[in-house]
């Protein structure tokens, strides 16, 4: 069993490259596999989660060849897959299971989607319900995996999402590609829009509504539509960069540059929140290819102040909240995270996990139903921590260890391979410098 052993370190002065964006990698593989023709994807994140999507697409008949590091040549099926010979194994990946559900609901065969112990506990009703309304036929273990899908003809719907979830939005839009007529999804607050940007890149026509004063927005497409193959470059993952952004922002004397990271405005909340906490961050946009903006991000370390993170900002920072809670513990004053109940149904209950680990390191934290209240400025000390099989908990607490007195051990960190397989080696280089 692997552990991270982390000790207090000095200022971080590095240029850091982060691997490809997880959300975009999943979609690039799915959309190329759905398209007519051959697409080359570069910068693909070769993590366990994204490889689950590659394997799933292969199992459904897409021809996929790896031609280099992070480079995949994908010959799509033109919208019609073949029945998988085996269960579709989504591993730890909620994105794989929820997005593929939208596609498989419309295919002319039966499929069964399975996942690991963590994914098997996660709620799937949020995609099963709207897809059932469209005519999809699902059976599940009380709304949890395994999912059995009897694919068939779908009809279009207009669906108002009860939670702002990019996975749910994407599943419905993907199903809508196969349904006759206009399918629309209303999101209660802006959540990551990679599906919209990338479907357009693959030749799909979407109607994107304007957000109203509360941030509600309608996204619609008229089916049936097919995708056209195209080459796609995946930018670096800002959710992986987040760990180093927090480490550098909170450590006096640090000066780091993260290169070629995705800067889609539905994902850059981490930068906004850190700036609000007093971090010095400079963004240099680079010429993006295709639909996803990217650039370099420079962070200079200094003292941070507490902040309130809540409301419509939450979907933009949902995956960064564990490491932002660590930033809160390192800041002066109080940090409040609220409206983030979704954290309870991630790879683990991230509110409970973060609160427990921060307390074990000496931080003052009160857990609330939908977030936490952190009294910053109490020095962190060594601890032996569990990461509860959750990659982002493992990495967030490796960052906390860089600020703690003594040696912090995070156990069973194999799970970081789901999103950031090279995190350990970057951590090593930070510790050695
Ligand atoms: C993702 C959407 C988010 C996020 C997840 C990836 C995506 O989940 O937390 O890591 O790629 O669409 P929700 O849709 O459940 O908010």
CSV table of C-alpha atoms and ligand atoms in Angstrom, one decimal:
chain,number,residue,atom,x,y,z
A,1,UNK,CA,0.0,0.0,0.0
A,2,UNK,CA,1.4,3.4,-1.0
A,3,UNK,CA,1.6,6.4,1.3
A,4,UNK,CA,2.6,10.0,0.9
A,5,UNK,CA,5.1,11.1,3.5
A,6,UNK,CA,5.2,14.8,3.5
A,7,UNK,CA,7.1,17.4,5.6
A,8,UNK,CA,7.2,21.1,6.0
A,9,UNK,CA,8.9,22.7,3.0
A,10,UNK,CA,10.4,26.1,2.1
A,11,UNK,CA,9.2,28.4,-0.6
A,12,UNK,CA,8.1,26.7,-3.9
A,13,UNK,CA,9.8,28.1,-7.0
A,14,UNK,CA,8.9,25.9,-9.9
A,15,UNK,CA,7.5,25.7,-13.3
A,16,UNK,CA,4.8,23.0,-13.1
A,17,UNK,CA,3.1,21.1,-15.9
A,18,UNK,CA,-0.1,19.4,-15.0
A,19,UNK,CA,-1.6,16.6,-17.0
A,20,UNK,CA,-4.6,16.9,-19.2
A,21,UNK,CA,-8.0,17.9,-18.0
A,22,UNK,CA,-10.1,15.0,-16.8
A,23,UNK,CA,-13.6,16.3,-17.8
A,24,UNK,CA,-12.3,17.2,-21.2
A,25,UNK,CA,-10.5,14.0,-21.7
A,26,UNK,CA,-13.6,11.9,-21.0
A,27,UNK,CA,-15.6,13.9,-23.4
A,28,UNK,CA,-13.0,13.9,-26.1
A,29,UNK,CA,-12.9,10.0,-26.1
A,30,UNK,CA,-16.7,9.8,-26.0
A,31,UNK,CA,-17.4,12.3,-28.7
A,32,UNK,CA,-14.6,11.0,-31.0
A,33,UNK,CA,-16.1,7.5,-30.5
A,34,UNK,CA,-19.6,8.8,-31.4
A,35,UNK,CA,-18.4,10.7,-34.5
A,36,UNK,CA,-18.2,9.8,-38.1
A,37,UNK,CA,-14.5,9.5,-39.1
A,38,UNK,CA,-11.1,9.5,-37.4
A,39,UNK,CA,-10.1,12.0,-34.6
A,40,UNK,CA,-6.7,12.4,-33.0
A,41,UNK,CA,-6.8,13.4,-29.4
A,42,UNK,CA,-3.6,14.9,-27.9
A,43,UNK,CA,-2.9,15.8,-24.2
A,44,UNK,CA,-5.3,13.1,-23.1
A,45,UNK,CA,-5.2,12.4,-19.4
A,46,UNK,CA,-3.9,8.8,-19.0
A,47,UNK,CA,-5.5,8.4,-15.6
A,48,UNK,CA,-7.6,5.4,-14.4
A,49,UNK,CA,-10.8,7.3,-14.8
A,50,UNK,CA,-10.2,8.4,-18.3
A,51,UNK,CA,-8.8,5.0,-19.3
A,52,UNK,CA,-12.1,3.6,-18.1
A,53,UNK,CA,-13.8,5.7,-20.7
A,54,UNK,CA,-11.4,4.6,-23.4
A,55,UNK,CA,-12.0,1.0,-22.5
A,56,UNK,CA,-15.7,1.5,-22.4
A,57,UNK,CA,-15.7,3.0,-25.9
A,58,UNK,CA,-13.5,0.2,-27.2
A,59,UNK,CA,-16.0,-2.3,-25.7
A,60,UNK,CA,-18.8,-0.5,-27.6
A,61,UNK,CA,-17.0,-0.9,-30.9
A,62,UNK,CA,-14.9,2.3,-31.4
A,63,UNK,CA,-11.4,1.6,-32.8
A,64,UNK,CA,-8.9,3.3,-30.6
A,65,UNK,CA,-5.2,3.2,-31.0
A,66,UNK,CA,-2.7,4.9,-28.7
A,67,UNK,CA,-0.1,6.5,-31.0
A,68,UNK,CA,2.0,8.3,-28.4
A,69,UNK,CA,2.0,9.6,-24.8
A,70,UNK,CA,-1.5,11.1,-24.3
A,71,UNK,CA,-2.2,10.7,-28.0
A,72,UNK,CA,-5.1,8.5,-29.2
A,73,UNK,CA,-6.4,7.9,-32.7
A,74,UNK,CA,-10.1,7.2,-32.5
A,75,UNK,CA,-12.2,5.9,-35.3
A,76,UNK,CA,-15.8,6.7,-34.4
A,77,UNK,CA,-18.9,4.6,-34.9
A,78,UNK,CA,-21.0,7.3,-36.5
A,79,UNK,CA,-23.5,7.2,-33.6
A,80,UNK,CA,-24.3,3.5,-33.6
A,81,UNK,CA,-22.3,1.3,-31.2
A,82,UNK,CA,-22.3,-2.4,-31.0
A,83,UNK,CA,-23.5,-4.4,-28.0
A,84,UNK,CA,-20.7,-4.8,-25.5
A,85,UNK,CA,-19.6,-8.5,-24.9
A,86,UNK,CA,-19.0,-7.7,-21.3
A,87,UNK,CA,-20.2,-5.3,-18.5
A,88,UNK,CA,-19.1,-1.7,-19.1
A,89,UNK,CA,-16.7,-1.2,-16.2
A,90,UNK,CA,-16.6,2.5,-15.2
A,91,UNK,CA,-14.2,1.9,-12.4
A,92,UNK,CA,-14.2,4.9,-10.0
A,93,UNK,CA,-15.5,7.3,-12.6
A,94,UNK,CA,-18.9,9.0,-12.0
A,95,UNK,CA,-18.4,11.0,-15.2
A,96,UNK,CA,-18.0,7.8,-17.3
A,97,UNK,CA,-21.1,6.1,-15.9
A,98,UNK,CA,-23.4,9.2,-16.0
A,99,UNK,CA,-22.4,10.4,-19.5
A,100,UNK,CA,-22.4,7.0,-21.0
A,101,UNK,CA,-25.9,6.3,-19.6
A,102,UNK,CA,-27.2,9.1,-21.9
A,103,UNK,CA,-25.6,7.4,-24.9
A,104,UNK,CA,-26.5,3.8,-24.1
A,105,UNK,CA,-30.2,4.7,-23.3
A,106,UNK,CA,-30.5,5.3,-27.1
A,107,UNK,CA,-28.6,2.3,-28.4
A,108,UNK,CA,-30.4,-0.7,-29.8
A,109,UNK,CA,-29.1,-3.2,-27.2
A,110,UNK,CA,-28.9,-4.0,-23.6
A,111,UNK,CA,-25.9,-3.0,-21.5
A,112,UNK,CA,-24.8,-3.3,-17.9
A,113,UNK,CA,-22.7,-0.6,-16.2
A,114,UNK,CA,-20.6,-1.5,-13.2
A,115,UNK,CA,-18.2,0.4,-11.0
A,116,UNK,CA,-15.9,0.0,-8.0
A,117,UNK,CA,-17.0,0.0,-4.3
A,118,UNK,CA,-17.1,3.8,-4.2
A,119,UNK,CA,-18.9,4.3,-7.5
A,120,UNK,CA,-21.4,1.6,-6.5
A,121,UNK,CA,-22.6,3.8,-3.6
A,122,UNK,CA,-23.1,6.9,-5.7
A,123,UNK,CA,-26.5,8.2,-6.7
A,124,UNK,CA,-27.5,7.5,-10.3
A,125,UNK,CA,-31.2,8.5,-9.9
A,126,UNK,CA,-30.2,12.0,-11.1
A,127,UNK,CA,-29.5,10.6,-14.6
A,128,UNK,CA,-31.9,7.6,-14.5
A,129,UNK,CA,-35.0,9.9,-13.8
A,130,UNK,CA,-34.6,12.3,-16.8
A,131,UNK,CA,-33.4,9.5,-19.1
A,132,UNK,CA,-36.4,7.4,-18.1
A,133,UNK,CA,-38.7,10.4,-18.9
A,134,UNK,CA,-37.1,10.3,-22.4
A,135,UNK,CA,-38.1,6.7,-22.7
A,136,UNK,CA,-34.9,5.0,-21.5
A,137,UNK,CA,-35.4,1.8,-19.6
A,138,UNK,CA,-33.1,1.4,-16.6
A,139,UNK,CA,-32.9,-0.9,-13.6
A,140,UNK,CA,-30.5,-0.3,-10.7
A,141,UNK,CA,-29.9,-1.2,-7.1
A,142,UNK,CA,-32.2,1.4,-5.6
A,143,UNK,CA,-30.8,4.2,-7.8
A,144,UNK,CA,-27.2,3.0,-7.5
A,145,UNK,CA,-25.0,0.9,-9.8
A,146,UNK,CA,-24.9,-1.6,-11.4
A,147,UNK,CA,-27.2,-0.1,-14.0
A,148,UNK,CA,-28.9,-2.2,-16.6
A,149,UNK,CA,-30.0,-0.2,-19.6
A,150,UNK,CA,-32.3,-1.6,-22.3
A,151,UNK,CA,-31.6,0.9,-25.0
A,152,UNK,CA,-34.2,2.0,-27.6
A,153,UNK,CA,-35.9,4.9,-29.2
A,154,UNK,CA,-36.0,8.1,-27.1
A,155,UNK,CA,-38.2,11.1,-27.2
A,156,UNK,CA,-37.1,14.7,-26.5
A,157,UNK,CA,-37.7,16.5,-23.2
A,158,UNK,CA,-37.4,19.8,-21.5
A,159,UNK,CA,-35.7,19.2,-18.1
A,160,UNK,CA,-35.0,21.5,-15.2
A,161,UNK,CA,-32.2,20.1,-13.2
A,162,UNK,CA,-32.7,20.1,-9.4
A,163,UNK,CA,-28.9,20.4,-8.9
A,164,UNK,CA,-26.4,22.1,-11.0
A,165,UNK,CA,-24.6,19.1,-12.4
A,166,UNK,CA,-22.5,19.0,-15.6
A,167,UNK,CA,-22.8,15.2,-15.6
A,168,UNK,CA,-26.5,15.3,-15.6
A,169,UNK,CA,-26.7,18.1,-18.2
A,170,UNK,CA,-24.3,16.1,-20.4
A,171,UNK,CA,-26.2,12.8,-20.1
A,172,UNK,CA,-29.4,14.5,-21.2
A,173,UNK,CA,-27.8,16.4,-24.1
A,174,UNK,CA,-26.1,13.2,-25.3
A,175,UNK,CA,-29.4,11.3,-25.2
A,176,UNK,CA,-31.0,14.3,-27.0
A,177,UNK,CA,-28.7,13.8,-29.9
A,178,UNK,CA,-30.7,10.6,-30.6
A,179,UNK,CA,-34.2,11.8,-29.9
A,180,UNK,CA,-36.4,13.5,-32.5
A,181,UNK,CA,-37.1,17.1,-31.7
A,182,UNK,CA,-35.8,19.7,-29.3
A,183,UNK,CA,-34.3,18.5,-26.0
A,184,UNK,CA,-33.5,21.2,-23.5
A,185,UNK,CA,-31.9,21.3,-20.1
A,186,UNK,CA,-32.2,24.2,-17.7
A,187,UNK,CA,-29.3,24.5,-15.3
A,188,UNK,CA,-30.1,26.3,-12.0
A,189,UNK,CA,-26.6,27.8,-11.9
A,190,UNK,CA,-23.7,27.7,-14.4
A,191,UNK,CA,-21.8,24.4,-14.2
A,192,UNK,CA,-18.9,23.3,-16.4
A,193,UNK,CA,-19.8,23.7,-20.1
A,194,UNK,CA,-17.3,21.4,-21.8
A,195,UNK,CA,-20.0,19.3,-23.3
A,196,UNK,CA,-21.6,22.4,-25.0
A,197,UNK,CA,-18.3,23.7,-26.3
A,198,UNK,CA,-17.0,20.3,-27.4
A,199,UNK,CA,-20.2,19.1,-29.0
A,200,UNK,CA,-20.2,22.3,-31.1
A,201,UNK,CA,-16.5,21.6,-32.0
A,202,UNK,CA,-17.6,18.1,-33.2
A,203,UNK,CA,-20.2,19.8,-35.5
A,204,UNK,CA,-23.4,19.7,-33.3
A,205,UNK,CA,-25.7,22.6,-33.5
A,206,UNK,CA,-26.8,23.8,-30.0
A,207,UNK,CA,-29.1,26.6,-28.9
A,208,UNK,CA,-27.4,28.3,-25.9
A,209,UNK,CA,-29.8,30.6,-23.9
A,210,UNK,CA,-28.7,33.6,-22.0
A,211,UNK,CA,-28.4,33.2,-18.2
A,212,UNK,CA,-31.1,35.0,-16.2
A,213,UNK,CA,-30.4,37.2,-13.2
A,214,UNK,CA,-30.2,34.1,-10.9
A,215,UNK,CA,-27.8,32.3,-13.3
A,216,UNK,CA,-30.5,29.9,-14.7
A,217,UNK,CA,-29.8,29.0,-18.3
A,218,UNK,CA,-31.4,26.8,-21.0
A,219,UNK,CA,-29.3,24.7,-23.3
A,220,UNK,CA,-31.1,23.0,-26.2
A,221,UNK,CA,-30.4,20.8,-29.2
A,222,UNK,CA,-32.6,19.4,-31.9
A,223,UNK,CA,-32.2,15.7,-32.7
A,224,UNK,CA,-31.2,13.6,-34.3
A,225,UNK,CA,-27.7,14.9,-35.0
A,226,UNK,CA,-24.4,13.2,-35.7
A,227,UNK,CA,-20.9,14.3,-34.7
A,228,UNK,CA,-18.1,14.8,-37.2
A,229,UNK,CA,-14.6,13.7,-36.3
A,230,UNK,CA,-12.0,16.3,-35.5
A,231,UNK,CA,-8.6,16.6,-33.9
A,232,UNK,CA,-8.7,17.9,-30.4
A,233,UNK,CA,-6.0,19.1,-27.9
A,234,UNK,CA,-6.8,18.7,-24.3
A,235,UNK,CA,-5.5,21.5,-22.0
A,236,UNK,CA,-4.0,21.0,-18.6
A,237,UNK,CA,-6.4,20.3,-15.7
A,238,UNK,CA,-7.0,23.3,-13.5
A,239,UNK,CA,-8.4,21.0,-10.9
A,240,UNK,CA,-5.0,19.3,-10.7
A,241,UNK,CA,-3.2,22.7,-10.8
A,242,UNK,CA,-5.4,23.7,-7.8
A,243,UNK,CA,-3.1,21.8,-5.4
A,244,UNK,CA,-0.1,23.8,-6.5
A,245,UNK,CA,-2.0,27.1,-6.7
A,246,UNK,CA,-3.0,26.7,-3.0
A,247,UNK,CA,0.5,25.5,-1.9
A,248,UNK,CA,2.2,28.5,-3.6
A,249,UNK,CA,-0.4,31.1,-2.7
A,250,UNK,CA,-0.1,30.2,1.0
A,251,UNK,CA,3.6,29.9,1.2
A,252,UNK,CA,5.5,33.2,1.6
A,253,UNK,CA,8.3,33.5,-0.9
A,254,UNK,CA,6.9,31.0,-3.4
A,255,UNK,CA,6.7,31.9,-7.1
A,256,UNK,CA,5.4,29.2,-9.5
A,257,UNK,CA,4.1,29.1,-13.0
A,258,UNK,CA,1.7,26.5,-14.2
A,259,UNK,CA,1.8,26.2,-17.9
A,260,UNK,CA,-0.9,25.5,-20.5
A,261,UNK,CA,-3.7,25.0,-18.1
A,262,UNK,CA,-7.4,25.1,-19.1
A,263,UNK,CA,-9.0,28.5,-18.3
A,264,UNK,CA,-12.6,27.8,-19.1
A,265,UNK,CA,-14.5,30.4,-17.1
A,266,UNK,CA,-16.8,27.7,-15.6
A,267,UNK,CA,-13.7,26.2,-14.0
A,268,UNK,CA,-11.6,29.1,-12.9
A,269,UNK,CA,-13.4,29.8,-9.6
A,270,UNK,CA,-10.3,28.5,-7.7
A,271,UNK,CA,-8.4,31.5,-9.1
A,272,UNK,CA,-11.2,33.9,-8.1
A,273,UNK,CA,-11.5,32.5,-4.6
A,274,UNK,CA,-7.7,32.6,-4.0
A,275,UNK,CA,-7.5,36.1,-5.3
A,276,UNK,CA,-10.3,37.1,-2.9
A,277,UNK,CA,-8.2,35.5,-0.1
A,278,UNK,CA,-5.3,37.8,-1.1
A,279,UNK,CA,-3.3,35.6,-3.4
A,280,UNK,CA,-1.2,37.3,-6.1
A,281,UNK,CA,-2.1,35.5,-9.3
A,282,UNK,CA,-1.3,36.6,-12.9
A,283,UNK,CA,-2.9,34.9,-15.9
A,284,UNK,CA,-1.3,34.9,-19.3
A,285,UNK,CA,-3.8,33.6,-21.8
A,286,UNK,CA,-2.3,31.6,-24.7
A,287,UNK,CA,-3.7,31.0,-28.1
A,288,UNK,CA,-6.2,28.2,-27.5
A,289,UNK,CA,-6.9,25.6,-30.2
A,290,UNK,CA,-10.6,24.8,-30.5
A,291,UNK,CA,-13.2,25.5,-27.9
A,292,UNK,CA,-11.3,25.5,-24.6
A,293,UNK,CA,-9.3,28.6,-23.5
A,294,UNK,CA,-5.9,28.0,-21.9
A,295,UNK,CA,-3.0,29.9,-20.5
A,296,UNK,CA,-0.1,30.1,-18.0
A,297,UNK,CA,-0.9,31.0,-14.4
A,298,UNK,CA,1.7,32.5,-12.1
A,299,UNK,CA,1.3,32.6,-8.3
A,300,UNK,CA,3.4,34.5,-5.8
A,301,UNK,CA,3.0,33.4,-2.2
A,302,UNK,CA,1.9,35.6,0.8
A,303,UNK,CA,-0.5,35.7,3.6
A,304,UNK,CA,-4.1,34.7,2.9
A,305,UNK,CA,-7.3,35.8,4.6
A,306,UNK,CA,-10.5,33.8,5.1
A,307,UNK,CA,-13.4,34.1,2.8
A,308,UNK,CA,-17.0,32.8,2.2
A,309,UNK,CA,-17.5,30.3,-0.6
A,310,UNK,CA,-21.1,29.6,-1.5
A,311,UNK,CA,-24.1,30.1,-3.8
A,312,UNK,CA,-23.7,30.0,-7.5
A,313,UNK,CA,-19.9,29.9,-7.1
A,314,UNK,CA,-20.0,26.3,-5.8
A,315,UNK,CA,-20.3,24.4,-9.1
A,316,UNK,CA,-17.3,26.3,-10.4
A,317,UNK,CA,-15.1,25.1,-7.5
A,318,UNK,CA,-16.8,21.8,-6.6
A,319,UNK,CA,-13.7,19.6,-7.1
A,320,UNK,CA,-11.4,22.2,-5.5
A,321,UNK,CA,-13.2,22.6,-2.2
A,322,UNK,CA,-11.1,20.1,-0.3
A,323,UNK,CA,-7.9,22.0,-1.1
A,324,UNK,CA,-9.7,25.3,-0.6
A,325,UNK,CA,-10.6,24.1,2.9
A,326,UNK,CA,-6.9,23.5,3.5
A,327,UNK,CA,-6.2,27.1,2.2
A,328,UNK,CA,-8.9,28.3,4.8
A,329,UNK,CA,-7.0,26.5,7.6
A,330,UNK,CA,-3.8,28.3,6.5
A,331,UNK,CA,-5.4,31.7,6.2
A,332,UNK,CA,-6.0,34.2,8.9
A,333,UNK,CA,-9.7,34.6,10.0
A,334,UNK,CA,-12.7,32.5,9.2
A,335,UNK,CA,-13.5,30.6,6.0
A,336,UNK,CA,-17.0,29.5,5.4
A,337,UNK,CA,-18.0,26.9,2.8
A,338,UNK,CA,-21.8,26.6,2.3
A,339,UNK,CA,-24.3,25.4,-0.3
A,340,UNK,CA,-21.9,22.5,-1.0
A,341,UNK,CA,-24.1,19.5,0.0
A,342,UNK,CA,-23.0,17.8,-3.3
A,343,UNK,CA,-19.6,17.2,-1.6
A,344,UNK,CA,-21.3,14.5,0.5
A,345,UNK,CA,-21.9,12.3,-2.6
A,346,UNK,CA,-18.5,12.6,-4.3
A,347,UNK,CA,-16.0,9.7,-4.3
A,348,UNK,CA,-16.4,9.9,-0.5
A,349,UNK,CA,-18.3,12.3,1.8
A,350,UNK,CA,-15.8,15.1,1.3
A,351,UNK,CA,-17.2,17.3,4.0
A,352,UNK,CA,-16.7,14.7,6.7
A,353,UNK,CA,-13.3,13.6,5.3
A,354,UNK,CA,-11.9,17.1,5.1
A,355,UNK,CA,-13.2,18.1,8.6
A,356,UNK,CA,-11.8,14.9,10.2
A,357,UNK,CA,-8.4,15.3,8.6
A,358,UNK,CA,-8.1,19.0,9.3
A,359,UNK,CA,-8.9,18.4,12.9
A,360,UNK,CA,-6.4,15.6,13.2
A,361,UNK,CA,-3.8,18.2,12.0
A,362,UNK,CA,-4.8,20.7,14.6
A,363,UNK,CA,-7.1,23.0,12.6
A,364,UNK,CA,-10.3,24.3,14.1
A,365,UNK,CA,-13.3,23.1,12.0
A,366,UNK,CA,-17.0,22.8,12.5
A,367,UNK,CA,-18.9,20.6,10.0
A,368,UNK,CA,-22.2,21.8,8.8
A,369,UNK,CA,-24.8,20.0,6.7
A,370,UNK,CA,-23.7,21.7,3.5
A,371,UNK,CA,-20.2,22.7,4.2
A,372,UNK,CA,-17.9,23.7,7.0
A,373,UNK,CA,-16.6,26.7,9.1
A,374,UNK,CA,-12.8,26.9,9.5
A,375,UNK,CA,-11.1,29.1,12.0
A,376,UNK,CA,-7.9,29.7,10.2
A,377,UNK,CA,-4.5,30.5,11.6
A,378,UNK,CA,-4.1,27.6,14.0
A,379,UNK,CA,-0.7,25.9,13.2
A,380,UNK,CA,-1.0,22.5,11.6
A,381,UNK,CA,1.0,19.6,12.9
A,382,UNK,CA,1.9,16.1,11.8
A,383,UNK,CA,-0.8,13.4,11.6
A,384,UNK,CA,-1.3,10.0,10.1
A,385,UNK,CA,-4.3,10.4,7.8
A,386,UNK,CA,-6.7,8.2,5.7
A,387,UNK,CA,-7.8,9.5,2.3
A,388,UNK,CA,-11.0,7.3,2.2
A,389,UNK,CA,-10.1,6.1,-1.3
A,390,UNK,CA,-10.6,9.6,-2.6
A,391,UNK,CA,-7.9,11.1,-4.9
A,392,UNK,CA,-8.7,14.7,-4.1
A,393,UNK,CA,-8.6,14.1,-0.3
A,394,UNK,CA,-5.2,12.4,-0.7
A,395,UNK,CA,-3.8,15.3,-2.7
A,396,UNK,CA,-5.3,18.1,-0.6
A,397,UNK,CA,-3.8,16.7,2.6
A,398,UNK,CA,-0.4,16.1,0.9
A,399,UNK,CA,-0.5,19.9,0.4
A,400,UNK,CA,-1.5,20.5,4.0
A,401,UNK,CA,1.5,18.4,5.0
A,402,UNK,CA,3.8,20.9,3.3
A,403,UNK,CA,2.7,23.4,6.0
A,404,UNK,CA,2.6,21.1,9.0
A,405,UNK,CA,5.2,20.7,11.8
A,406,UNK,CA,6.6,17.2,11.6
A,407,UNK,CA,6.0,14.4,9.2
A,408,UNK,CA,2.5,13.9,7.8
A,409,UNK,CA,1.6,10.5,6.4
A,410,UNK,CA,-1.4,10.0,4.1
A,411,UNK,CA,-2.1,6.3,3.7
A,412,UNK,CA,-3.5,4.3,0.7
A,413,UNK,CA,-2.9,7.0,-1.9
A,414,UNK,CA,-3.1,4.7,-4.9
A,415,UNK,CA,-6.4,6.4,-5.7
A,416,UNK,CA,-4.6,9.5,-7.0
A,417,UNK,CA,-4.1,7.6,-10.2
A,418,UNK,CA,-7.8,8.2,-11.0
A,419,UNK,CA,-7.1,11.8,-11.8
A,420,UNK,CA,-3.4,12.7,-11.4
A,421,UNK,CA,-1.0,9.8,-11.8
A,422,UNK,CA,2.1,12.0,-11.7
A,423,UNK,CA,1.1,14.0,-8.5
A,424,UNK,CA,3.6,12.0,-6.4
A,425,UNK,CA,6.6,12.8,-8.5
A,426,UNK,CA,5.7,16.5,-8.6
A,427,UNK,CA,5.3,16.4,-4.8
A,428,UNK,CA,8.8,14.7,-4.6
A,429,UNK,CA,10.3,17.5,-6.7
A,430,UNK,CA,8.7,20.2,-4.5
A,431,UNK,CA,9.9,18.5,-1.3
A,432,UNK,CA,13.5,18.1,-2.7
A,433,UNK,CA,13.8,21.8,-3.8
B,1,LIG,C1,-17.8,16.6,-13.8
B,1,LIG,C2,-18.8,17.2,-13.2
B,1,LIG,C3,-18.8,17.4,-11.7
B,1,LIG,C4,-17.4,17.2,-11.1
B,1,LIG,C5,-16.8,15.9,-11.6
B,1,LIG,C6,-16.6,16.0,-13.1
B,1,LIG,C7,-17.9,16.4,-15.3
B,1,LIG,O1,-19.7,16.5,-11.1
B,1,LIG,O2,-17.5,17.2,-9.7
B,1,LIG,O3,-15.5,15.7,-11.0
B,1,LIG,O4,-16.8,16.1,-15.9
B,1,LIG,O5,-18.9,16.7,-15.8
B,1,LIG,P1,-21.3,16.8,-11.0
B,1,LIG,O6,-21.9,16.9,-12.4
B,1,LIG,O7,-21.8,15.7,-10.2
B,1,LIG,O8,-21.3,18.2,-10.3
